[in-house]
Tab-separated table of C-alpha atoms in Angstrom:
chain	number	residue	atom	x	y	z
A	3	UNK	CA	-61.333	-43.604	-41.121
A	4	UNK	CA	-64.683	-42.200	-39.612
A	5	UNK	CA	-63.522	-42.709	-36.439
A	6	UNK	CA	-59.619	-40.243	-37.411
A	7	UNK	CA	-62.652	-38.335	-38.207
A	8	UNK	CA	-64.991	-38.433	-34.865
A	9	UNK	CA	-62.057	-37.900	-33.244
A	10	UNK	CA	-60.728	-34.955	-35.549
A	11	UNK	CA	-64.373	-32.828	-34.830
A	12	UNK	CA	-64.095	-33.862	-30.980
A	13	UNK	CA	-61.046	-31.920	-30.926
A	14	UNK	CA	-62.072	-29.085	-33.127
A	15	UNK	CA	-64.886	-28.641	-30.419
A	16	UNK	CA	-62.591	-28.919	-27.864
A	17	UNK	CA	-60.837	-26.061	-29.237
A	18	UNK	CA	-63.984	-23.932	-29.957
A	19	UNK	CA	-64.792	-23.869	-26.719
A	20	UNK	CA	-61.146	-23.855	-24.880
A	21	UNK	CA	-60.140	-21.176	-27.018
A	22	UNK	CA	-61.246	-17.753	-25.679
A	23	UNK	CA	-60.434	-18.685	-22.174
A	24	UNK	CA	-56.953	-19.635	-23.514
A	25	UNK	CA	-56.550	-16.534	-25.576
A	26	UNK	CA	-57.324	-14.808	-22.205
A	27	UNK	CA	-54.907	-15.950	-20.440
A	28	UNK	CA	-52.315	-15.816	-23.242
A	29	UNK	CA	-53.064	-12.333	-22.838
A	30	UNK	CA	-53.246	-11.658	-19.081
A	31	UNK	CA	-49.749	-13.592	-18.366
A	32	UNK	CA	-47.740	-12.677	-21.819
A	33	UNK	CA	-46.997	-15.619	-23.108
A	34	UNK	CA	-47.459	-14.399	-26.782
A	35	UNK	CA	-48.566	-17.567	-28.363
A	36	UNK	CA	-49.494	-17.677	-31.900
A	37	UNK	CA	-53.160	-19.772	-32.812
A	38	UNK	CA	-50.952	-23.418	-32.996
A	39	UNK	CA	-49.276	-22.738	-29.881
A	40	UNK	CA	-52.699	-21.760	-27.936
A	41	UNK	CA	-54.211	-25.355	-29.813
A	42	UNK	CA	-50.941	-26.930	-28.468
A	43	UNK	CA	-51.777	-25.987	-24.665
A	44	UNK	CA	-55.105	-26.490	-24.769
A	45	UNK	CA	-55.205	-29.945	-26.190
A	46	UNK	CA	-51.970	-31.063	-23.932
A	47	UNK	CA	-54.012	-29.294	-20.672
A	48	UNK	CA	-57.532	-31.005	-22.108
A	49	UNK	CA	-57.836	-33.826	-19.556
A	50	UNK	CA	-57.159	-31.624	-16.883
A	51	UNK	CA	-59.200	-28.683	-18.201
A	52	UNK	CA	-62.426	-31.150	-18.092
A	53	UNK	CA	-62.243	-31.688	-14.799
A	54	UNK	CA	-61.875	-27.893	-13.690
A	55	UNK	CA	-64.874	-26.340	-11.459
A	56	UNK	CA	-64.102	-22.413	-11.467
A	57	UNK	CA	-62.430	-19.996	-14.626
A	58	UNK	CA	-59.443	-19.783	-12.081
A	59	UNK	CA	-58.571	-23.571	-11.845
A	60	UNK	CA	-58.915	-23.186	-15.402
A	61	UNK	CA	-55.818	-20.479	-15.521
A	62	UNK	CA	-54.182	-22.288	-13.023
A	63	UNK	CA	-54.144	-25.479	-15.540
A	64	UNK	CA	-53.358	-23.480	-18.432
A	65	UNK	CA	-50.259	-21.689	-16.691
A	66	UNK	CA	-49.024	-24.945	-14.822
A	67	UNK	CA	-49.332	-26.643	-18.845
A	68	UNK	CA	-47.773	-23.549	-20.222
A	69	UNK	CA	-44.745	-23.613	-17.796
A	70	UNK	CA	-44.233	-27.189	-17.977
A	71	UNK	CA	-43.990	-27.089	-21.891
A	72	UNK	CA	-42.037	-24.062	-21.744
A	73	UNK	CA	-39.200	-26.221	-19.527
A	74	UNK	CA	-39.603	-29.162	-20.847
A	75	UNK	CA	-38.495	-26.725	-24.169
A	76	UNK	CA	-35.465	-25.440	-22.801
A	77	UNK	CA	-34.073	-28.188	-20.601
A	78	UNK	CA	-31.139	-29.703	-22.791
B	26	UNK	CA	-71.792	-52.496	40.343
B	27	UNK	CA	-74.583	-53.015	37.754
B	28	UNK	CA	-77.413	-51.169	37.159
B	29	UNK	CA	-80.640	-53.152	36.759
B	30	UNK	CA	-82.373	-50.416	34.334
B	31	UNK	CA	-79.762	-49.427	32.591
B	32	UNK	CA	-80.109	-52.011	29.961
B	33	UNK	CA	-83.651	-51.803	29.501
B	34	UNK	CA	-83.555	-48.084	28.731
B	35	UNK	CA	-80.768	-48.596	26.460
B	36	UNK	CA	-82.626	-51.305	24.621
B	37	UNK	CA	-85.659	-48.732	24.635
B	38	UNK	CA	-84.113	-45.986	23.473
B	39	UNK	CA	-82.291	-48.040	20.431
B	40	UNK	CA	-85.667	-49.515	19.529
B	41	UNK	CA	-87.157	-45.887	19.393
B	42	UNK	CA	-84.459	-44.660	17.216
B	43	UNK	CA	-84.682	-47.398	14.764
B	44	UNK	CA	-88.740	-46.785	14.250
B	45	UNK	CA	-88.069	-42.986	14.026
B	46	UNK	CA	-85.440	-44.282	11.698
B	47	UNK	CA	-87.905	-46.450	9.779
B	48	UNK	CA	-90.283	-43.478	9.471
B	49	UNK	CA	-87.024	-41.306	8.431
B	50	UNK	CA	-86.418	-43.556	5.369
B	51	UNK	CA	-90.018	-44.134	4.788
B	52	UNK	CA	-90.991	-40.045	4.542
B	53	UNK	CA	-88.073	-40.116	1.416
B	54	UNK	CA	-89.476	-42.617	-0.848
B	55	UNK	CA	-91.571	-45.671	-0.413
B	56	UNK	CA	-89.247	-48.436	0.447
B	57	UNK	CA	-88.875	-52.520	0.197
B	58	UNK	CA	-87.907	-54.189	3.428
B	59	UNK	CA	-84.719	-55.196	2.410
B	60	UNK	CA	-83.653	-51.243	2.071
B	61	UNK	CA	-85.508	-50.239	5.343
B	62	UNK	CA	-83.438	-52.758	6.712
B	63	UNK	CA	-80.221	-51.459	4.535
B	64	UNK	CA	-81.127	-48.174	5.981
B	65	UNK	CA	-81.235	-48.892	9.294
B	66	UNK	CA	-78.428	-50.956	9.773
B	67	UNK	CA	-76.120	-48.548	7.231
B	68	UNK	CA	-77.636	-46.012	10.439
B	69	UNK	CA	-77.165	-48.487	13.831
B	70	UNK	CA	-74.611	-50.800	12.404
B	71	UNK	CA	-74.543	-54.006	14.856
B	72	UNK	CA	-77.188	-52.549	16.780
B	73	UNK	CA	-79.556	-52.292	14.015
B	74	UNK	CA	-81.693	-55.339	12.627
B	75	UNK	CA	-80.483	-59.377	13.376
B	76	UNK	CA	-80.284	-61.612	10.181
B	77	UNK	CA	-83.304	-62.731	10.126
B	78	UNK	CA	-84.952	-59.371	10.741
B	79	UNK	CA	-88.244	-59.471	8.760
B	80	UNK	CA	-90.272	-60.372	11.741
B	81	UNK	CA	-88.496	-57.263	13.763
B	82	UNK	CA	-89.550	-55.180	11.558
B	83	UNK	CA	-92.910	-56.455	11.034
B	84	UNK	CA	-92.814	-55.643	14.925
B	85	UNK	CA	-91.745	-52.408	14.568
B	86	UNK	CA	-94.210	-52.098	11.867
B	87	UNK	CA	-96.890	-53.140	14.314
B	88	UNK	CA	-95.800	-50.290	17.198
B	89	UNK	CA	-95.010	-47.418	14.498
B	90	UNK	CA	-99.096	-48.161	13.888
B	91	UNK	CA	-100.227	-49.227	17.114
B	92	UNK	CA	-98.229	-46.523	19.114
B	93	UNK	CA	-98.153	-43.299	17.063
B	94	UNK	CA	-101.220	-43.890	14.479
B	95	UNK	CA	-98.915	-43.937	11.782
B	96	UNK	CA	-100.348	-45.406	8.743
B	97	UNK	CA	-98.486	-47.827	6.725
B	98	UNK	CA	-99.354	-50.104	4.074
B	99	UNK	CA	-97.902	-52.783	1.658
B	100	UNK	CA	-98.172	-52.132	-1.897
B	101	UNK	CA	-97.791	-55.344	-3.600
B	102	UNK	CA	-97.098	-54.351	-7.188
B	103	UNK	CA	-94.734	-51.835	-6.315
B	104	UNK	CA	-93.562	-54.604	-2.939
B	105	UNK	CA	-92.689	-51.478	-1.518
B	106	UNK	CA	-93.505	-50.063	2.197
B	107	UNK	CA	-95.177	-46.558	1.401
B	108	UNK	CA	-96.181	-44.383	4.636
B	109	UNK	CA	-99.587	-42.631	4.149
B	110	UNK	CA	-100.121	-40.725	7.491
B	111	UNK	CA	-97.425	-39.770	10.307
B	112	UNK	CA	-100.268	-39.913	13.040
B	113	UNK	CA	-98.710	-38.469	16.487
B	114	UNK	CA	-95.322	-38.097	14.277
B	115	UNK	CA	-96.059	-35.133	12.570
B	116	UNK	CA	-94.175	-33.091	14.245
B	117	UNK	CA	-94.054	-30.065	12.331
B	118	UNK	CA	-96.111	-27.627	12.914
B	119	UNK	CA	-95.963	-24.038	11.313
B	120	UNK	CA	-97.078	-20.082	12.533
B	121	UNK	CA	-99.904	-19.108	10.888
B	122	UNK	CA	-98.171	-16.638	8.385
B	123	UNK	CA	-96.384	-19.923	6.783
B	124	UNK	CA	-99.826	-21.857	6.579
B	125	UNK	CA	-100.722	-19.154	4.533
B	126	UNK	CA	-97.420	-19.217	2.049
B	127	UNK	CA	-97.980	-22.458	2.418
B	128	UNK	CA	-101.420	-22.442	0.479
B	129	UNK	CA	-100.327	-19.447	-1.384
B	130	UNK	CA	-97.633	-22.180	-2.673
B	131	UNK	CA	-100.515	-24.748	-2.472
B	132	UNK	CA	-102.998	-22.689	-5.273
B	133	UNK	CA	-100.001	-21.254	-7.327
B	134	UNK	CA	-98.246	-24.542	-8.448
B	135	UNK	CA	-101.199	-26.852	-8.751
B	136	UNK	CA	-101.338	-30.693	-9.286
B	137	UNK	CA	-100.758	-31.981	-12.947
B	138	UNK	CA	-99.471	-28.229	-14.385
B	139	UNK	CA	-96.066	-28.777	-16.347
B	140	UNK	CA	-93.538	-26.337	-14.020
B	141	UNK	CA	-94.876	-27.755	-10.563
B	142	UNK	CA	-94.157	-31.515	-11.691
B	143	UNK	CA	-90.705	-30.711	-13.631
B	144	UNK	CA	-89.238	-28.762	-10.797
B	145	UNK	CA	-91.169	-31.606	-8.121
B	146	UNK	CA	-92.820	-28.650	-6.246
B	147	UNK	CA	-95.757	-30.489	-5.644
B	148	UNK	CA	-93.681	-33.639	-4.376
B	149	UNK	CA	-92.057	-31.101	-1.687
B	150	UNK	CA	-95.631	-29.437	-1.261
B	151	UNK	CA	-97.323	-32.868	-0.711
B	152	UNK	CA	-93.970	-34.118	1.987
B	153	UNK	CA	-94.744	-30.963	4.169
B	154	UNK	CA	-98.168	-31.672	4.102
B	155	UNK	CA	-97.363	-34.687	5.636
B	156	UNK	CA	-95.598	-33.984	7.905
B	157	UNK	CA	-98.404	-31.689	9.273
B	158	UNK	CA	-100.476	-32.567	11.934
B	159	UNK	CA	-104.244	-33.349	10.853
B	160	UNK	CA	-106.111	-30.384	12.194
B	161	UNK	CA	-102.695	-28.210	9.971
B	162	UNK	CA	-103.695	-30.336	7.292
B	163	UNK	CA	-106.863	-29.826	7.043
B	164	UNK	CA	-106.945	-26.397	8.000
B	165	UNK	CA	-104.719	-26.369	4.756
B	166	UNK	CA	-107.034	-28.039	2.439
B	167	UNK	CA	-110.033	-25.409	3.458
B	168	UNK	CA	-107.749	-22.024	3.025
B	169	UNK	CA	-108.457	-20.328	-0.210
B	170	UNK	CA	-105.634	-18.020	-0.633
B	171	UNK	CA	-106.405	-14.317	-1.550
B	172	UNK	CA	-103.245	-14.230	-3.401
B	173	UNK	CA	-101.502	-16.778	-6.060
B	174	UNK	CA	-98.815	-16.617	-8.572
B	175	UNK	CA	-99.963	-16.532	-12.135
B	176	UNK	CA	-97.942	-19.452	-14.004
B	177	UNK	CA	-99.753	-20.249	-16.820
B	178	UNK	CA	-100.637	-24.168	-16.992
B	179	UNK	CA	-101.843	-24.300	-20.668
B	180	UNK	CA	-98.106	-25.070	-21.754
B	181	UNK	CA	-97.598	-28.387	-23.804
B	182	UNK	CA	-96.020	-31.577	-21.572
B	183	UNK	CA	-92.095	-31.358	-21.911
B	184	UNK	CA	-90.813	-35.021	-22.625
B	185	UNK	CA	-89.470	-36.063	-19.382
B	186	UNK	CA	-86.674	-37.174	-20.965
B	187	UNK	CA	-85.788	-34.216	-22.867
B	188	UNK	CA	-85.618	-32.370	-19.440
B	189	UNK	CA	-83.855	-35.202	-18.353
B	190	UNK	CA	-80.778	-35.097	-20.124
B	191	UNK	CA	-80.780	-31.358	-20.744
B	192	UNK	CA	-80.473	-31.280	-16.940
B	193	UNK	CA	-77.686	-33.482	-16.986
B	194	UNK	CA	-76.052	-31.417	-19.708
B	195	UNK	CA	-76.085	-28.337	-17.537
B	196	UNK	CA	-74.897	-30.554	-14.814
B	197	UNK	CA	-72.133	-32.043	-16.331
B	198	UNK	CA	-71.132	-28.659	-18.258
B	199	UNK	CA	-71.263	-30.377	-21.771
B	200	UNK	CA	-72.222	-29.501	-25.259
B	201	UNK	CA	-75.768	-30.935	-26.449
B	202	UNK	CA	-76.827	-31.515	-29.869
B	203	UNK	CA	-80.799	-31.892	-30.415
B	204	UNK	CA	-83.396	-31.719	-33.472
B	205	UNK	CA	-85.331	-28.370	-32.867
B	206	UNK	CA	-88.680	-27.254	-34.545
B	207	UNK	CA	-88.881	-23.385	-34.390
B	208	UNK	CA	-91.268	-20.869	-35.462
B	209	UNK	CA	-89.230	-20.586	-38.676
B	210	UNK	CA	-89.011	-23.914	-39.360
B	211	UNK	CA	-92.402	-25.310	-41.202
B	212	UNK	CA	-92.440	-28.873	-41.028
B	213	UNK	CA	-88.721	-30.110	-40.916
B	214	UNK	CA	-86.687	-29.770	-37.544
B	215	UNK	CA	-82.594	-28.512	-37.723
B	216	UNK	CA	-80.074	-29.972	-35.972
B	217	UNK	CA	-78.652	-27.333	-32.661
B	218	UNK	CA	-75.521	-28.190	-31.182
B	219	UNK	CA	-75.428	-26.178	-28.204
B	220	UNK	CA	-73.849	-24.873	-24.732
B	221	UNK	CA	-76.345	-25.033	-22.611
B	222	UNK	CA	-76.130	-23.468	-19.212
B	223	UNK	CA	-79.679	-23.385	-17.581
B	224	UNK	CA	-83.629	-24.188	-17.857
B	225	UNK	CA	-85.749	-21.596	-17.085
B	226	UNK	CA	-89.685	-21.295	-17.078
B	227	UNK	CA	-91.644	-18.639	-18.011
B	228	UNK	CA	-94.855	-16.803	-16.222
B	229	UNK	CA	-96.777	-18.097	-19.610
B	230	UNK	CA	-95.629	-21.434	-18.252
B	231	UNK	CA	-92.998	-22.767	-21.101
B	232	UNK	CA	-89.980	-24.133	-19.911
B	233	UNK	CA	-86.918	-22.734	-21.958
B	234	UNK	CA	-83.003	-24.098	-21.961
B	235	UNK	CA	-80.624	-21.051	-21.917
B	236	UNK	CA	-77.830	-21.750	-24.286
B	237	UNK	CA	-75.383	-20.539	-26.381
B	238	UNK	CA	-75.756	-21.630	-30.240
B	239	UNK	CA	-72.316	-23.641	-31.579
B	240	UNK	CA	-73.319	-25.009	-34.673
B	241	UNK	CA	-77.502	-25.352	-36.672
B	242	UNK	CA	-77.196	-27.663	-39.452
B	243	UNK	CA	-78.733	-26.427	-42.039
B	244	UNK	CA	-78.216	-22.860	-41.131
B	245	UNK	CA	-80.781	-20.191	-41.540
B	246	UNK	CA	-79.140	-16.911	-40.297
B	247	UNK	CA	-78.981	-17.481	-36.784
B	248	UNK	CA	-75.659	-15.990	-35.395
B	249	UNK	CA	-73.553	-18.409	-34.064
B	250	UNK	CA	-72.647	-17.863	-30.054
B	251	UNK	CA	-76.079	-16.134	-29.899
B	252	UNK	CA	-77.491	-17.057	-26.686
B	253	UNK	CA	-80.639	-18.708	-27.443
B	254	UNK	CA	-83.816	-20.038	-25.323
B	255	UNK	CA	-84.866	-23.650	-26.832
B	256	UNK	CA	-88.444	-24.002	-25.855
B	257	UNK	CA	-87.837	-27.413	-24.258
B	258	UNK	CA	-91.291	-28.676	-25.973
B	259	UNK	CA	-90.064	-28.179	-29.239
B	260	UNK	CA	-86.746	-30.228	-28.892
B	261	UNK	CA	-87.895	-33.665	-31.130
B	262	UNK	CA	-87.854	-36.108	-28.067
B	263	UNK	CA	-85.166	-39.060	-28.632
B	264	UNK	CA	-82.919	-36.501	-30.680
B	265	UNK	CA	-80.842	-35.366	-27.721
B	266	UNK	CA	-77.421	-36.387	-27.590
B	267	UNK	CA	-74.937	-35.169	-24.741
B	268	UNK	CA	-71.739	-34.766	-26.245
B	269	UNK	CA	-68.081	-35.530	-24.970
B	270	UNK	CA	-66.935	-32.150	-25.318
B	271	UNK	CA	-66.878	-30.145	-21.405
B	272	UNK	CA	-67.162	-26.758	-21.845
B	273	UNK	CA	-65.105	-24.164	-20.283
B	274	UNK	CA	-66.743	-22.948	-16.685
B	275	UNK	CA	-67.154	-19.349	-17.900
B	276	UNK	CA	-70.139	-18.742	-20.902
B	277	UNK	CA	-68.850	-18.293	-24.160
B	278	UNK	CA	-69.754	-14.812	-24.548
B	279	UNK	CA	-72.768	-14.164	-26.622
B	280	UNK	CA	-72.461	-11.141	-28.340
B	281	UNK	CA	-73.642	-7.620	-26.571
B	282	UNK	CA	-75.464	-4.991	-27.616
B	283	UNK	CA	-76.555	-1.679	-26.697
B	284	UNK	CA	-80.080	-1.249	-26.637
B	285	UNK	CA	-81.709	2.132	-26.876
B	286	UNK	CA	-85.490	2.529	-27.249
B	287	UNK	CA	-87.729	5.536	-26.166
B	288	UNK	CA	-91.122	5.156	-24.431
B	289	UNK	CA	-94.059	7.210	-25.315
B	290	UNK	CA	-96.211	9.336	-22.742
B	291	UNK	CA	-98.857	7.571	-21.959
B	292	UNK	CA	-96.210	4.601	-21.018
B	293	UNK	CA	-93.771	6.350	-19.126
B	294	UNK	CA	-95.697	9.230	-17.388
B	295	UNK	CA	-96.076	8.540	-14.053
B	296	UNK	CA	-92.156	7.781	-14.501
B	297	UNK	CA	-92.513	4.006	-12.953
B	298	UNK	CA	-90.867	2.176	-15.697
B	299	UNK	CA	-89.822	-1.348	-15.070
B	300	UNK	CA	-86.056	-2.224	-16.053
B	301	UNK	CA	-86.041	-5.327	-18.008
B	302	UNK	CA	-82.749	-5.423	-19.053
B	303	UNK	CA	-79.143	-5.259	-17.609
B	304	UNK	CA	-77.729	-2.348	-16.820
B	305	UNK	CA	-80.861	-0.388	-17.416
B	306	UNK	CA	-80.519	3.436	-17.469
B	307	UNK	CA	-84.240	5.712	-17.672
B	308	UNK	CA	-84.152	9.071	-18.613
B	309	UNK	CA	-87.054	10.721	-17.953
B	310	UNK	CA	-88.106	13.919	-20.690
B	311	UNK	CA	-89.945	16.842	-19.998
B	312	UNK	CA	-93.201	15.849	-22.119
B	313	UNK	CA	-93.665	13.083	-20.287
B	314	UNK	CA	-91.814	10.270	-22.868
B	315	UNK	CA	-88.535	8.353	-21.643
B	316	UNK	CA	-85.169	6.831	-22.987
B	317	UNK	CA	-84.389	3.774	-21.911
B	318	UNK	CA	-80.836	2.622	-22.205
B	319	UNK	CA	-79.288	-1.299	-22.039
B	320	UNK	CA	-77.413	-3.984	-22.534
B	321	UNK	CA	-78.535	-6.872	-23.834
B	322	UNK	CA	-77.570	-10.358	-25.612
B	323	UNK	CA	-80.978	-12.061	-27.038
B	324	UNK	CA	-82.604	-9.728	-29.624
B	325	UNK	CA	-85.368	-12.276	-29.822
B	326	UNK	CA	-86.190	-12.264	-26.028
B	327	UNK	CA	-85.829	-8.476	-26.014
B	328	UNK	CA	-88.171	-8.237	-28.635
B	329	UNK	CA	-90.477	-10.122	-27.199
B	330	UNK	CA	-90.192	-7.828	-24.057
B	331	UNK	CA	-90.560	-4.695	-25.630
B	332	UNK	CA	-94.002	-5.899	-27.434
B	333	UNK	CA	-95.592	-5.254	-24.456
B	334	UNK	CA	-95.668	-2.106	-25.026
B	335	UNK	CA	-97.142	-1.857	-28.485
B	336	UNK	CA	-96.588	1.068	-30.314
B	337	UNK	CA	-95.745	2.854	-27.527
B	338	UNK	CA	-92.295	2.053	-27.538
B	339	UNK	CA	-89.277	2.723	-30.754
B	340	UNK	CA	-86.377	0.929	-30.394
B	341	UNK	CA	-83.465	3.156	-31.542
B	342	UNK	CA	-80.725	0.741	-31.409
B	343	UNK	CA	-79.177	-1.310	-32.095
B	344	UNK	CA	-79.971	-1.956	-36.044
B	345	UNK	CA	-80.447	-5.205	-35.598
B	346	UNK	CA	-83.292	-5.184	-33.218
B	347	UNK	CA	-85.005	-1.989	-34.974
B	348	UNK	CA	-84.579	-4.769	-38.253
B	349	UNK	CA	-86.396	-7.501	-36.295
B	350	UNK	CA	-88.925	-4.799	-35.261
B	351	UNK	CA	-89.510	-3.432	-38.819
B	352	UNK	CA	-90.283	-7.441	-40.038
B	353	UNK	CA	-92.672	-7.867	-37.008
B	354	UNK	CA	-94.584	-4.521	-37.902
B	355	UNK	CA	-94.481	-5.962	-41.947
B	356	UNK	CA	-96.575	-8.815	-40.775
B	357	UNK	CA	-98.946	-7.161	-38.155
B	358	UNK	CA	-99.319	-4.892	-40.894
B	359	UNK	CA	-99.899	-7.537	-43.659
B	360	UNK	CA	-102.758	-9.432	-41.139
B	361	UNK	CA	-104.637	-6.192	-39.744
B	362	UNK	CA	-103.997	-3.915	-43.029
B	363	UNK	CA	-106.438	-5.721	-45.275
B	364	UNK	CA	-109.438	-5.672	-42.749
B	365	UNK	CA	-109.135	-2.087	-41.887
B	366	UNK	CA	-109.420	-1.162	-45.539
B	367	UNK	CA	-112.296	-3.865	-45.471
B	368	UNK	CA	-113.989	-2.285	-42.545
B	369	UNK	CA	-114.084	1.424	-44.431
C-alpha cells in the first residue's frame, strides 16, 4: 500500500515537471492532445526523457514516443 | 647491425618518464605505493614497474630527491607518499603581471574563509604555488597586493555535506527535498522540495542554491515555481534527500515580472546607474531623477537590491514588490519611529 503510494507521488512529480515541456511541444508540432494524452506520452517516454542532455533531445523523445503511439494506434 | 647505445638511452629515457610520471601522480593527490605503481604502469604498461617493484620505486624515490631536490616524504598515518617541494621540477614559471593576479588571487580568497575552501580555490592556489620555483615562491609570499576582492569571510561554515549533495543534485538534474530555517520561520524548519539548478556565493560571502520552489510543507505563502535562493547554511544538515525524479533540461519557468522603479536625484544624477536586472532599460529625466525598467523573477532578491538605495529609490511595479516594500518600510518604521519621537 505505501509503496502504490511512493510510487503514485513519483509519478505525479514526474508529471509536474515533464509537463510544460510536453505541453510545448504538443503545441509546436499539433498534436492536440488533451491533459491524459500529454500524461500518457510523458510517462511512456519517462525512461528515455531521464536520460536526455539538451530541451531538443527532449522533443526529439517526445515526437519519436508520440509517433510510435500514434502507429502503434492505427496499425490493424 | 646493433647499436651499442641505443638501449641504454632507451632504458634512460623510460626511467625519466616514469619519475616525471611519479611526480605527475604525486602533484594530484598524495598517493600509496601501490597506486603510484597503478599509475605508472596504467601509463607504461609492460614497461612500467616489475612485480616486485617496491624497491624500484624506492629507487626512483631516491633519484627524484637526490637528482632534482624534490622533497618527498612518507606519512605513516595517512601511508601515503605526499610531495612537499618540486626542487629543480618546478617548471612553471609566470610574467610578472600573473605573479601579481596571482597574489591578487592569493589575498582575495584567503586560507580557512568558507567560498575559497567550498569552491577548492585555495587547493588550486596552493598546486600553482608549487609548482613555482623558490625564488617565484617566495617572491609570492612577500607581495602585498594593492588590490583584492572583497568576499566577505564572516559567513557561517556550510555543512560539507549539504554542499555535497546539493552539488550532486545540480549535477544529476534532480529534485531535492531539505528542512529549511528561514527568516520567517522562528524556531521550527519547513520541509522545500525543490529544482535546484545552481550554487552561487555572494560578495557578503553566503553561499546560496538557485532553485525553483515545487512543494513547502507547511506552506506559508510562498508561490510555488518561485525561483528561490536557499542560503545553503540554513538547510538542517542530514535533512537532504535527492529525489528520483530528473527534471526536464530547461528551468521550469519561474514567474516574470515587470519591474518599474524610479531613482531620485541625488542617485541618478551623474546618469551612471548600474543595471541590476535583466533587460534593464534607464531613462534619464530632465531634473536629474531616472526610470528604471526590468524584468525580473525573485522579488526577494530584487528587494534586497534595490535597498541599497534607501529612500532614494520607489518601486512602481509590479504590486507585489511595492507590497513587500510597504511591509519592509512598516518595520523600519516600527524600530526607528519610537526613538525619533524619544529623541524630541
Amino acid at each position: 500500500m505505501a509503496e502504490q503510494r511512493q510510487d503514485h507521488t513519483a509519478q505525479q512529480r514526474l508529471l509536474e515537471g515533464w509537463l510544460p515541456l510536453a505541453q510545448e511541444a504538443n503545441l509546436r508540432y499539433g498534436w492536440g492532445l488533451d491533459a491524459a494524452g500529454l500524461e500518457a506520452l510523458i510517462l511512456g517516454a519517462a525512461p528515455a526523457l531521464q536520460r536526455v542532455r539538451s530541451t531538443f533531445e527532449a522533443y526529439a523523445i517526445l515526437w519519436s514516443s508520440y509517433s510510435h503511439a500514434q502507429r502503434t494506434r492505427t496499425s490493424p | 647491425m646493433t647499436h651499442p647505445t641505443g638501449g641504454t638511452k632507451r632504458s634512460s629515457w623510460l626511467t625519466f618518464r616514469r619519475r616525471l610520471l611519479l611526480v605527475r601522480t604525486l602533484l594530484r593527490s598524495a598517493a600509496t605505493s601501490a597506486d603510484l605503481v597503478a599509475a605508472i604502469n596504467a601509463e607504461l604498461g609492460d614497461q612500467g614497474y616489475p612485480a616486485a617493484a617496491s624497491a624500484a620505486l624506492k629507487h626512483d624515490f631516491d633519484a627524484l630527491k637526490g637528482e632534482y631536490g624534490c622533497l618527498i616524504r612518507y606519512d605513516r598515518r595517512t601511508r601515503c607518499y605526499v610531495l612537499d617541494d618540486l626542487g629543480e621540477l618546478a617548471l612553471l614559471d609566470l610574467p610578472d603581471p600573473c605573479m601579481e593576479a596571482l597574489a591578487f588571487l592569493d589575498a582575495s580568497f584567503p586560507a580557512g574563509s568558507g567560498l575559497p575552501e567550498h569552491a577548492h580555490i585555495r587547493a588550486l592556489l596552493e598546486r600553482v604555488r608549487l609548482l613555482l620555483p623558490p625564488a617565484r615562491q617566495a617572491q609570492l609570499r612577500r607581495q602585498r597586493p594593492a588590490m583584492r576582492l572583497g568576499v566577505g569571510a564572516g559567513a557561517r561554515p556550510i555543512d560539507p555535506q549539504v554542499l555535497d549533495l546539493v552539488k550532486r543534485a545540480c549535477e544529476q538534474r534532480r529534485e531535492l527535498a531539505f528542512d529549511y530555517l528561514s527568516s520567517f520561520d522562528i524556531d521550527t524548519p519547513r520541509r522545500h522540495r525543490v529544482a535546484p539548478y545552481g550554487v552561487t556565493f555572494r560578495p557578503e560571502g553566503h553561499g546560496y542554491l538557485d532553485a525553483t520552489l515545487l512543494e513547502v510543507t507547511p506552506r506559508a505563502g510562498e508561490p510555488i515555481h518561485a525561483a528561490i535562493d536557499y542560503r545553503l547554511d540554513r538547510i538542517v544538515p542530514g535533512s537532504l534527500e535527492i529525489l528520483p525524479t530528473v527534471l526536464p533540461p530547461e528551468r521550469i519557468p519561474p514567474p516574470r515580472y515587470t519591474l518599474r522603479y524610479r531613482l531620485a536625484p541625488q542617485v541618478a544624477r551623474r546618469r551612471d546607474v548600474a543595471s541590476y536586472f535583466p533587460e534593464t532599460q534607464i531613462t534619464y529625466h530632465a531634473d536629474g531623477s531616472a526610470t528604471v525598467t526590468a524584468t525580473v523573477s525573485n522579488l526577494w532578491q530584487t528587494r534586497q537590491v534595490l535597498l541599497r538605495y534607501g529612500d532614494g529609490c520607489t518601486v512602481l511595479e509590479p504590486a507585489e514588490l511595492v507590497a513587500l516594500f510597504a511591509q519592509t518600510a512598516h518595520g523600519l518604521s516600527a524600530i526607528y519611529a519610537p526613538q525619533r519621537e524619544h529623541g524630541r
